[in-house]
Amino acid sequence: MPHPAVVTVHRDLAYTDGIAMQKDLVTRVASDADSPGAILFVEHRPVITCGRSGDGSNLLVQPEALAADGIEYHQTNRGGDVTYHGPGQWTVYPILRLAWYDKNLHGYLRLLEECVIHFLKRYGLEGTRRPGLTGAWVGTGKVAAVGVAVSRWVTWHGIAVNINPDLSRFTRYMHPCGIQSSEGGVASLTSLLGTPHSMEETLTPLMESMAEVLSLELSVQDGLVP
C-alpha cells in the first residue's frame, strides 16, 4: 500500500531556509505517527555544501572567493563530500519514515538512485550506478548526487538532479563529491540530450518516478507547483 507524502515546490530558495524546513518536517513526522511524509522539490540559490565525508580538501577555492562569485558555502550533516546546488537543478528532500524501507539506510540510498534511473529512462537515457560511489550516472557523466541524513528514524536531505545547471560550477570550484576528472564528469539532462529541458517540464516526471520507486501516494500542495 502506498505511503502518503505531501509535496511542496520551492524556487529560488536559500540553502539555510531549506535546512530549516526539513528540520521542522522531521520533527513533525517523528512526533506524530499519523502525520504523512513530505517531499520538498527545491531549486536553490547557488551554494556549495560539504557533507560528513568531506574535510574541505576537495574545495579548490576559499569560501571568500565563492562569495565573490555569488555562491554560498555551508558545512552540512548529510552524507557525502562537496557538491553544488543552484538554478537548473532539482534538489529533492524526502522526509520519510525509514521504517517504510525496513530501516535499511543503504537500501534506501539505492532506492533514491533508482528514482533517478527511472526518471532518466523516461527520456530514453540508460542510468546506471558505479561500484563504490553513490549517485546516478549516464556513461561517465554523473547526473545526480545522493546524500542523506536520518533523525529519529526519519530521512532528510536527499538527491540533486541536474536538469540544466551551469555545469562549469561543478569543476571550477571543487572536485565534485571527491571525484577526480579522470574518474568521470558531471552531466545534466540537457547536456546528455543536446536539447534544453526546463525545470517546469521535468517536475512531474521526476515526481512520478519517485512515487513509483518509493511506493508513495503524493499529494501536491496547492499553489506551489510552477
PDB file of C-alpha atoms in Angstrom:
ATOM      1  CA  MET A   1       0.000   0.000   0.000  1.00  0.00           C
ATOM      2  CA  PRO A   2       1.455   3.411  -0.926  1.00  0.00           C
ATOM      3  CA  HIS A   3       2.632   5.676   1.873  1.00  0.00           C
ATOM      4  CA  PRO A   4       1.192   9.222   1.973  1.00  0.00           C
ATOM      5  CA  ALA A   5       3.500  12.181   1.385  1.00  0.00           C
ATOM      6  CA  VAL A   6       2.801  15.866   0.808  1.00  0.00           C
ATOM      7  CA  VAL A   7       4.765  17.621  -1.954  1.00  0.00           C
ATOM      8  CA  THR A   8       5.751  21.278  -1.958  1.00  0.00           C
ATOM      9  CA  VAL A   9       7.826  23.100  -4.570  1.00  0.00           C
ATOM     10  CA  HIS A  10      10.187  25.962  -3.759  1.00  0.00           C
ATOM     11  CA  ARG A  11      12.081  28.096  -6.288  1.00  0.00           C
ATOM     12  CA  ASP A  12      14.988  30.456  -5.577  1.00  0.00           C
ATOM     13  CA  LEU A  13      15.354  29.103  -2.038  1.00  0.00           C
ATOM     14  CA  ALA A  14      18.298  29.830   0.254  1.00  0.00           C
ATOM     15  CA  TYR A  15      20.053  26.687   1.478  1.00  0.00           C
ATOM     16  CA  THR A  16      19.585  27.609   5.142  1.00  0.00           C
ATOM     17  CA  ASP A  17      15.851  28.001   4.590  1.00  0.00           C
ATOM     18  CA  GLY A  18      15.743  24.523   3.070  1.00  0.00           C
ATOM     19  CA  ILE A  19      17.504  23.101   6.122  1.00  0.00           C
ATOM     20  CA  ALA A  20      15.067  24.837   8.472  1.00  0.00           C
ATOM     21  CA  MET A  21      12.071  23.494   6.537  1.00  0.00           C
ATOM     22  CA  GLN A  22      13.443  19.977   6.683  1.00  0.00           C
ATOM     23  CA  LYS A  23      14.121  20.108  10.411  1.00  0.00           C
ATOM     24  CA  ASP A  24      10.564  21.280  11.097  1.00  0.00           C
ATOM     25  CA  LEU A  25       9.154  18.471   8.962  1.00  0.00           C
ATOM     26  CA  VAL A  26      11.380  15.821  10.570  1.00  0.00           C
ATOM     27  CA  THR A  27      10.112  16.894  13.999  1.00  0.00           C
ATOM     28  CA  ARG A  28       6.509  16.729  12.831  1.00  0.00           C
ATOM     29  CA  VAL A  29       6.814  13.316  11.189  1.00  0.00           C
ATOM     30  CA  ALA A  30       8.825  11.813  14.053  1.00  0.00           C
ATOM     31  CA  SER A  31       6.466  13.060  16.762  1.00  0.00           C
ATOM     32  CA  ASP A  32       3.143  12.198  15.111  1.00  0.00           C
ATOM     33  CA  ALA A  33       2.579   8.641  13.935  1.00  0.00           C
ATOM     34  CA  ASP A  34      -0.384   9.774  11.821  1.00  0.00           C
ATOM     35  CA  SER A  35       1.496  12.548  10.035  1.00  0.00           C
ATOM     36  CA  PRO A  36       2.201  11.923   6.324  1.00  0.00           C
ATOM     37  CA  GLY A  37       5.693  12.119   4.933  1.00  0.00           C
ATOM     38  CA  ALA A  38       6.796  15.104   2.883  1.00  0.00           C
ATOM     39  CA  ILE A  39       8.932  15.805  -0.165  1.00  0.00           C
ATOM     40  CA  LEU A  40      10.405  19.212  -0.934  1.00  0.00           C
ATOM     41  CA  PHE A  41      11.314  19.867  -4.575  1.00  0.00           C
ATOM     42  CA  VAL A  42      13.742  22.775  -4.401  1.00  0.00           C
ATOM     43  CA  GLU A  43      15.647  24.965  -6.837  1.00  0.00           C
ATOM     44  CA  HIS A  44      18.301  26.531  -4.619  1.00  0.00           C
ATOM     45  CA  ARG A  45      20.174  29.771  -4.923  1.00  0.00           C
ATOM     46  CA  PRO A  46      23.836  28.987  -5.805  1.00  0.00           C
ATOM     47  CA  VAL A  47      25.515  27.139  -2.942  1.00  0.00           C
ATOM     48  CA  ILE A  48      28.291  24.622  -2.386  1.00  0.00           C
ATOM     49  CA  THR A  49      27.853  22.268   0.550  1.00  0.00           C
ATOM     50  CA  CYS A  50      30.265  19.873   2.240  1.00  0.00           C
ATOM     51  CA  GLY A  51      28.900  16.738   3.884  1.00  0.00           C
ATOM     52  CA  ARG A  52      30.116  14.494   6.679  1.00  0.00           C
ATOM     53  CA  SER A  53      32.615  12.659   4.466  1.00  0.00           C
ATOM     54  CA  GLY A  54      34.378  15.854   3.403  1.00  0.00           C
ATOM     55  CA  ASP A  55      37.124  17.786   5.119  1.00  0.00           C
ATOM     56  CA  GLY A  56      37.243  20.680   2.656  1.00  0.00           C
ATOM     57  CA  SER A  57      40.202  19.270   0.730  1.00  0.00           C
ATOM     58  CA  ASN A  58      38.109  18.850  -2.427  1.00  0.00           C
ATOM     59  CA  LEU A  59      37.184  22.529  -2.465  1.00  0.00           C
ATOM     60  CA  LEU A  60      39.516  24.284  -4.924  1.00  0.00           C
ATOM     61  CA  VAL A  61      38.923  27.857  -3.748  1.00  0.00           C
ATOM     62  CA  GLN A  62      38.341  29.590  -0.430  1.00  0.00           C
ATOM     63  CA  PRO A  63      34.771  30.354   0.690  1.00  0.00           C
ATOM     64  CA  GLU A  64      35.578  34.056   0.292  1.00  0.00           C
ATOM     65  CA  ALA A  65      36.197  33.505  -3.428  1.00  0.00           C
ATOM     66  CA  LEU A  66      32.879  31.689  -3.718  1.00  0.00           C
ATOM     67  CA  ALA A  67      31.107  34.566  -2.025  1.00  0.00           C
ATOM     68  CA  ALA A  68      32.653  36.982  -4.514  1.00  0.00           C
ATOM     69  CA  ASP A  69      31.050  34.911  -7.290  1.00  0.00           C
ATOM     70  CA  GLY A  70      27.672  34.905  -5.550  1.00  0.00           C
ATOM     71  CA  ILE A  71      27.930  31.339  -4.211  1.00  0.00           C
ATOM     72  CA  GLU A  72      27.337  30.476  -0.563  1.00  0.00           C
ATOM     73  CA  TYR A  73      29.294  27.754   1.249  1.00  0.00           C
ATOM     74  CA  HIS A  74      27.928  25.593   4.061  1.00  0.00           C
ATOM     75  CA  GLN A  75      29.063  22.597   6.066  1.00  0.00           C
ATOM     76  CA  THR A  76      26.135  20.228   6.390  1.00  0.00           C
ATOM     77  CA  ASN A  77      25.278  16.952   8.096  1.00  0.00           C
ATOM     78  CA  ARG A  78      24.265  14.859   5.111  1.00  0.00           C
ATOM     79  CA  GLY A  79      26.485  12.052   3.889  1.00  0.00           C
ATOM     80  CA  GLY A  80      28.990  12.651   1.108  1.00  0.00           C
ATOM     81  CA  ASP A  81      31.578  15.285   0.222  1.00  0.00           C
ATOM     82  CA  VAL A  82      31.298  18.611  -1.627  1.00  0.00           C
ATOM     83  CA  THR A  83      28.674  19.344  -4.244  1.00  0.00           C
ATOM     84  CA  TYR A  84      26.921  22.272  -5.886  1.00  0.00           C
ATOM     85  CA  HIS A  85      23.239  23.234  -5.816  1.00  0.00           C
ATOM     86  CA  GLY A  86      21.744  26.004  -7.869  1.00  0.00           C
ATOM     87  CA  PRO A  87      19.438  27.113 -10.678  1.00  0.00           C
ATOM     88  CA  GLY A  88      18.692  24.395 -13.206  1.00  0.00           C
ATOM     89  CA  GLN A  89      18.881  21.588 -10.634  1.00  0.00           C
ATOM     90  CA  TRP A  90      16.106  19.886  -8.689  1.00  0.00           C
ATOM     91  CA  THR A  91      17.282  19.220  -5.164  1.00  0.00           C
ATOM     92  CA  VAL A  92      14.769  16.805  -3.663  1.00  0.00           C
ATOM     93  CA  TYR A  93      14.361  16.346   0.081  1.00  0.00           C
ATOM     94  CA  PRO A  94      12.221  13.328   1.064  1.00  0.00           C
ATOM     95  CA  ILE A  95      11.136  13.465   4.725  1.00  0.00           C
ATOM     96  CA  LEU A  96      10.013   9.869   5.105  1.00  0.00           C
ATOM     97  CA  ARG A  97       9.858   7.173   7.774  1.00  0.00           C
ATOM     98  CA  LEU A  98      12.798   4.829   7.305  1.00  0.00           C
ATOM     99  CA  ALA A  99      10.599   2.059   8.743  1.00  0.00           C
ATOM    100  CA  TRP A 100       8.750   2.152   5.412  1.00  0.00           C
ATOM    101  CA  TYR A 101      12.004   0.833   3.905  1.00  0.00           C
ATOM    102  CA  ASP A 102      12.805  -1.752   6.607  1.00  0.00           C
ATOM    103  CA  LYS A 103      15.033   0.741   8.472  1.00  0.00           C
ATOM    104  CA  ASN A 104      17.692  -0.101   5.882  1.00  0.00           C
ATOM    105  CA  LEU A 105      19.622   3.073   5.122  1.00  0.00           C
ATOM    106  CA  HIS A 106      21.787   1.528   2.403  1.00  0.00           C
ATOM    107  CA  GLY A 107      18.718   0.072   0.741  1.00  0.00           C
ATOM    108  CA  TYR A 108      17.052   3.474   0.911  1.00  0.00           C
ATOM    109  CA  LEU A 109      20.079   5.089  -0.783  1.00  0.00           C
ATOM    110  CA  ARG A 110      19.794   2.571  -3.614  1.00  0.00           C
ATOM    111  CA  LEU A 111      16.087   3.427  -3.957  1.00  0.00           C
ATOM    112  CA  LEU A 112      16.907   7.118  -4.321  1.00  0.00           C
ATOM    113  CA  GLU A 113      19.358   6.255  -7.081  1.00  0.00           C
ATOM    114  CA  GLU A 114      16.648   4.131  -8.683  1.00  0.00           C
ATOM    115  CA  CYS A 115      14.291   7.130  -8.664  1.00  0.00           C
ATOM    116  CA  VAL A 116      16.738   8.984 -10.906  1.00  0.00           C
ATOM    117  CA  ILE A 117      17.347   5.945 -13.106  1.00  0.00           C
ATOM    118  CA  HIS A 118      13.582   5.664 -13.683  1.00  0.00           C
ATOM    119  CA  PHE A 119      13.393   9.393 -14.406  1.00  0.00           C
ATOM    120  CA  LEU A 120      16.201   9.191 -16.973  1.00  0.00           C
ATOM    121  CA  LYS A 121      14.543   6.231 -18.678  1.00  0.00           C
ATOM    122  CA  ARG A 122      11.548   8.448 -19.471  1.00  0.00           C
ATOM    123  CA  TYR A 123      13.914  10.462 -21.684  1.00  0.00           C
ATOM    124  CA  GLY A 124      15.474   7.439 -23.371  1.00  0.00           C
ATOM    125  CA  LEU A 125      18.644   7.520 -21.237  1.00  0.00           C
ATOM    126  CA  GLU A 126      20.184   4.497 -19.533  1.00  0.00           C
ATOM    127  CA  GLY A 127      21.020   5.488 -15.989  1.00  0.00           C
ATOM    128  CA  THR A 128      23.449   3.349 -14.021  1.00  0.00           C
ATOM    129  CA  ARG A 129      25.238   3.079 -10.696  1.00  0.00           C
ATOM    130  CA  ARG A 130      29.006   2.906 -10.248  1.00  0.00           C
ATOM    131  CA  PRO A 131      30.535   0.483  -7.716  1.00  0.00           C
ATOM    132  CA  GLY A 132      31.747   2.223  -4.595  1.00  0.00           C
ATOM    133  CA  LEU A 133      30.113   5.553  -5.494  1.00  0.00           C
ATOM    134  CA  THR A 134      26.676   6.958  -4.754  1.00  0.00           C
ATOM    135  CA  GLY A 135      24.534   8.721  -7.322  1.00  0.00           C
ATOM    136  CA  ALA A 136      23.158   8.076 -10.786  1.00  0.00           C
ATOM    137  CA  TRP A 137      25.263   8.160 -13.947  1.00  0.00           C
ATOM    138  CA  VAL A 138      24.891   8.016 -17.717  1.00  0.00           C
ATOM    139  CA  GLY A 139      28.174   6.659 -19.024  1.00  0.00           C
ATOM    140  CA  THR A 140      30.909   8.577 -17.217  1.00  0.00           C
ATOM    141  CA  GLY A 141      28.656  11.567 -16.504  1.00  0.00           C
ATOM    142  CA  LYS A 142      27.142  11.923 -13.055  1.00  0.00           C
ATOM    143  CA  VAL A 143      23.607  13.251 -13.382  1.00  0.00           C
ATOM    144  CA  ALA A 144      22.524  13.078  -9.756  1.00  0.00           C
ATOM    145  CA  ALA A 145      24.229  13.220  -6.374  1.00  0.00           C
ATOM    146  CA  VAL A 146      22.822  11.454  -3.322  1.00  0.00           C
ATOM    147  CA  GLY A 147      23.446  12.328   0.315  1.00  0.00           C
ATOM    148  CA  VAL A 148      21.104  11.725   3.228  1.00  0.00           C
ATOM    149  CA  ALA A 149      20.740  12.020   6.966  1.00  0.00           C
ATOM    150  CA  VAL A 150      18.412  10.231   9.394  1.00  0.00           C
ATOM    151  CA  SER A 151      16.992  11.650  12.608  1.00  0.00           C
ATOM    152  CA  ARG A 152      14.646   9.681  14.869  1.00  0.00           C
ATOM    153  CA  TRP A 153      14.232   7.175  12.031  1.00  0.00           C
ATOM    154  CA  VAL A 154      13.051   9.907   9.641  1.00  0.00           C
ATOM    155  CA  THR A 155      15.056  10.664   6.490  1.00  0.00           C
ATOM    156  CA  TRP A 156      16.114  14.091   5.298  1.00  0.00           C
ATOM    157  CA  HIS A 157      18.461  15.624   2.725  1.00  0.00           C
ATOM    158  CA  GLY A 158      18.239  13.521  -0.467  1.00  0.00           C
ATOM    159  CA  ILE A 159      19.119  13.839  -4.155  1.00  0.00           C
ATOM    160  CA  ALA A 160      20.196  16.579  -6.550  1.00  0.00           C
ATOM    161  CA  VAL A 161      19.214  16.014 -10.187  1.00  0.00           C
ATOM    162  CA  ASN A 162      20.880  18.110 -12.870  1.00  0.00           C
ATOM    163  CA  ILE A 163      18.363  19.372 -15.422  1.00  0.00           C
ATOM    164  CA  ASN A 164      20.086  22.380 -16.979  1.00  0.00           C
ATOM    165  CA  PRO A 165      22.538  23.934 -14.488  1.00  0.00           C
ATOM    166  CA  ASP A 166      25.810  25.714 -15.222  1.00  0.00           C
ATOM    167  CA  LEU A 167      27.982  22.587 -15.223  1.00  0.00           C
ATOM    168  CA  SER A 168      31.195  24.596 -15.049  1.00  0.00           C
ATOM    169  CA  ARG A 169      30.396  25.375 -11.429  1.00  0.00           C
ATOM    170  CA  PHE A 170      30.923  21.731 -10.523  1.00  0.00           C
ATOM    171  CA  THR A 171      34.516  21.714 -11.736  1.00  0.00           C
ATOM    172  CA  ARG A 172      35.651  25.338 -11.439  1.00  0.00           C
ATOM    173  CA  TYR A 173      35.383  25.357  -7.667  1.00  0.00           C
ATOM    174  CA  MET A 174      35.771  21.750  -6.488  1.00  0.00           C
ATOM    175  CA  HIS A 175      36.240  18.065  -7.145  1.00  0.00           C
ATOM    176  CA  PRO A 176      32.507  17.240  -7.003  1.00  0.00           C
ATOM    177  CA  CYS A 177      31.760  14.501  -4.467  1.00  0.00           C
ATOM    178  CA  GLY A 178      35.523  13.976  -4.251  1.00  0.00           C
ATOM    179  CA  ILE A 179      35.623  12.520  -7.762  1.00  0.00           C
ATOM    180  CA  GLN A 180      38.663  13.391  -9.868  1.00  0.00           C
ATOM    181  CA  SER A 181      38.213  14.339 -13.532  1.00  0.00           C
ATOM    182  CA  SER A 182      39.933  11.106 -14.571  1.00  0.00           C
ATOM    183  CA  GLU A 183      37.110   9.160 -12.888  1.00  0.00           C
ATOM    184  CA  GLY A 184      34.281  10.932 -14.701  1.00  0.00           C
ATOM    185  CA  GLY A 185      32.499  14.241 -15.043  1.00  0.00           C
ATOM    186  CA  VAL A 186      29.187  15.885 -14.258  1.00  0.00           C
ATOM    187  CA  ALA A 187      26.321  15.753 -16.729  1.00  0.00           C
ATOM    188  CA  SER A 188      22.780  17.076 -16.979  1.00  0.00           C
ATOM    189  CA  LEU A 189      19.627  16.038 -18.782  1.00  0.00           C
ATOM    190  CA  THR A 190      20.188  18.890 -21.233  1.00  0.00           C
ATOM    191  CA  SER A 191      23.854  18.101 -21.887  1.00  0.00           C
ATOM    192  CA  LEU A 192      23.103  14.428 -22.482  1.00  0.00           C
ATOM    193  CA  LEU A 193      20.181  15.001 -24.842  1.00  0.00           C
ATOM    194  CA  GLY A 194      21.630  18.014 -26.610  1.00  0.00           C
ATOM    195  CA  THR A 195      18.379  19.934 -26.283  1.00  0.00           C
ATOM    196  CA  PRO A 196      17.297  22.287 -23.485  1.00  0.00           C
ATOM    197  CA  HIS A 197      14.930  21.000 -20.825  1.00  0.00           C
ATOM    198  CA  SER A 198      13.248  23.223 -18.277  1.00  0.00           C
ATOM    199  CA  MET A 199      12.596  22.814 -14.601  1.00  0.00           C
ATOM    200  CA  GLU A 200       8.848  23.079 -15.168  1.00  0.00           C
ATOM    201  CA  GLU A 201       8.604  20.286 -17.735  1.00  0.00           C
ATOM    202  CA  THR A 202      10.731  17.858 -15.715  1.00  0.00           C
ATOM    203  CA  LEU A 203       8.975  18.294 -12.379  1.00  0.00           C
ATOM    204  CA  THR A 204       6.041  15.945 -12.953  1.00  0.00           C
ATOM    205  CA  PRO A 205       8.140  13.114 -14.471  1.00  0.00           C
ATOM    206  CA  LEU A 206      10.512  13.323 -11.505  1.00  0.00           C
ATOM    207  CA  MET A 207       7.623  13.301  -9.025  1.00  0.00           C
ATOM    208  CA  GLU A 208       6.060  10.300 -10.748  1.00  0.00           C
ATOM    209  CA  SER A 209       9.348   8.393 -10.753  1.00  0.00           C
ATOM    210  CA  MET A 210       9.808   8.981  -7.038  1.00  0.00           C
ATOM    211  CA  ALA A 211       6.237   7.981  -6.240  1.00  0.00           C
ATOM    212  CA  GLU A 212       6.651   4.741  -8.169  1.00  0.00           C
ATOM    213  CA  VAL A 213      10.009   3.691  -6.764  1.00  0.00           C
ATOM    214  CA  LEU A 214       9.391   4.768  -3.158  1.00  0.00           C
ATOM    215  CA  SER A 215       5.788   3.472  -3.095  1.00  0.00           C
ATOM    216  CA  LEU A 216       4.315   6.858  -2.273  1.00  0.00           C
ATOM    217  CA  GLU A 217       0.922   8.442  -2.785  1.00  0.00           C
ATOM    218  CA  LEU A 218       1.811  12.064  -3.400  1.00  0.00           C
ATOM    219  CA  SER A 219      -0.457  14.992  -2.604  1.00  0.00           C
ATOM    220  CA  VAL A 220       0.751  18.242  -4.146  1.00  0.00           C
ATOM    221  CA  GLN A 221       0.097  21.308  -2.023  1.00  0.00           C
ATOM    222  CA  ASP A 222      -1.890  23.890  -3.981  1.00  0.00           C
ATOM    223  CA  GLY A 223      -0.218  26.965  -5.332  1.00  0.00           C
ATOM    224  CA  LEU A 224       3.393  25.855  -5.194  1.00  0.00           C
ATOM    225  CA  VAL A 225       3.836  23.959  -8.438  1.00  0.00           C
ATOM    226  CA  PRO A 226       5.353  26.257 -11.104  1.00  0.00           C
TER     227      PRO A 226
END
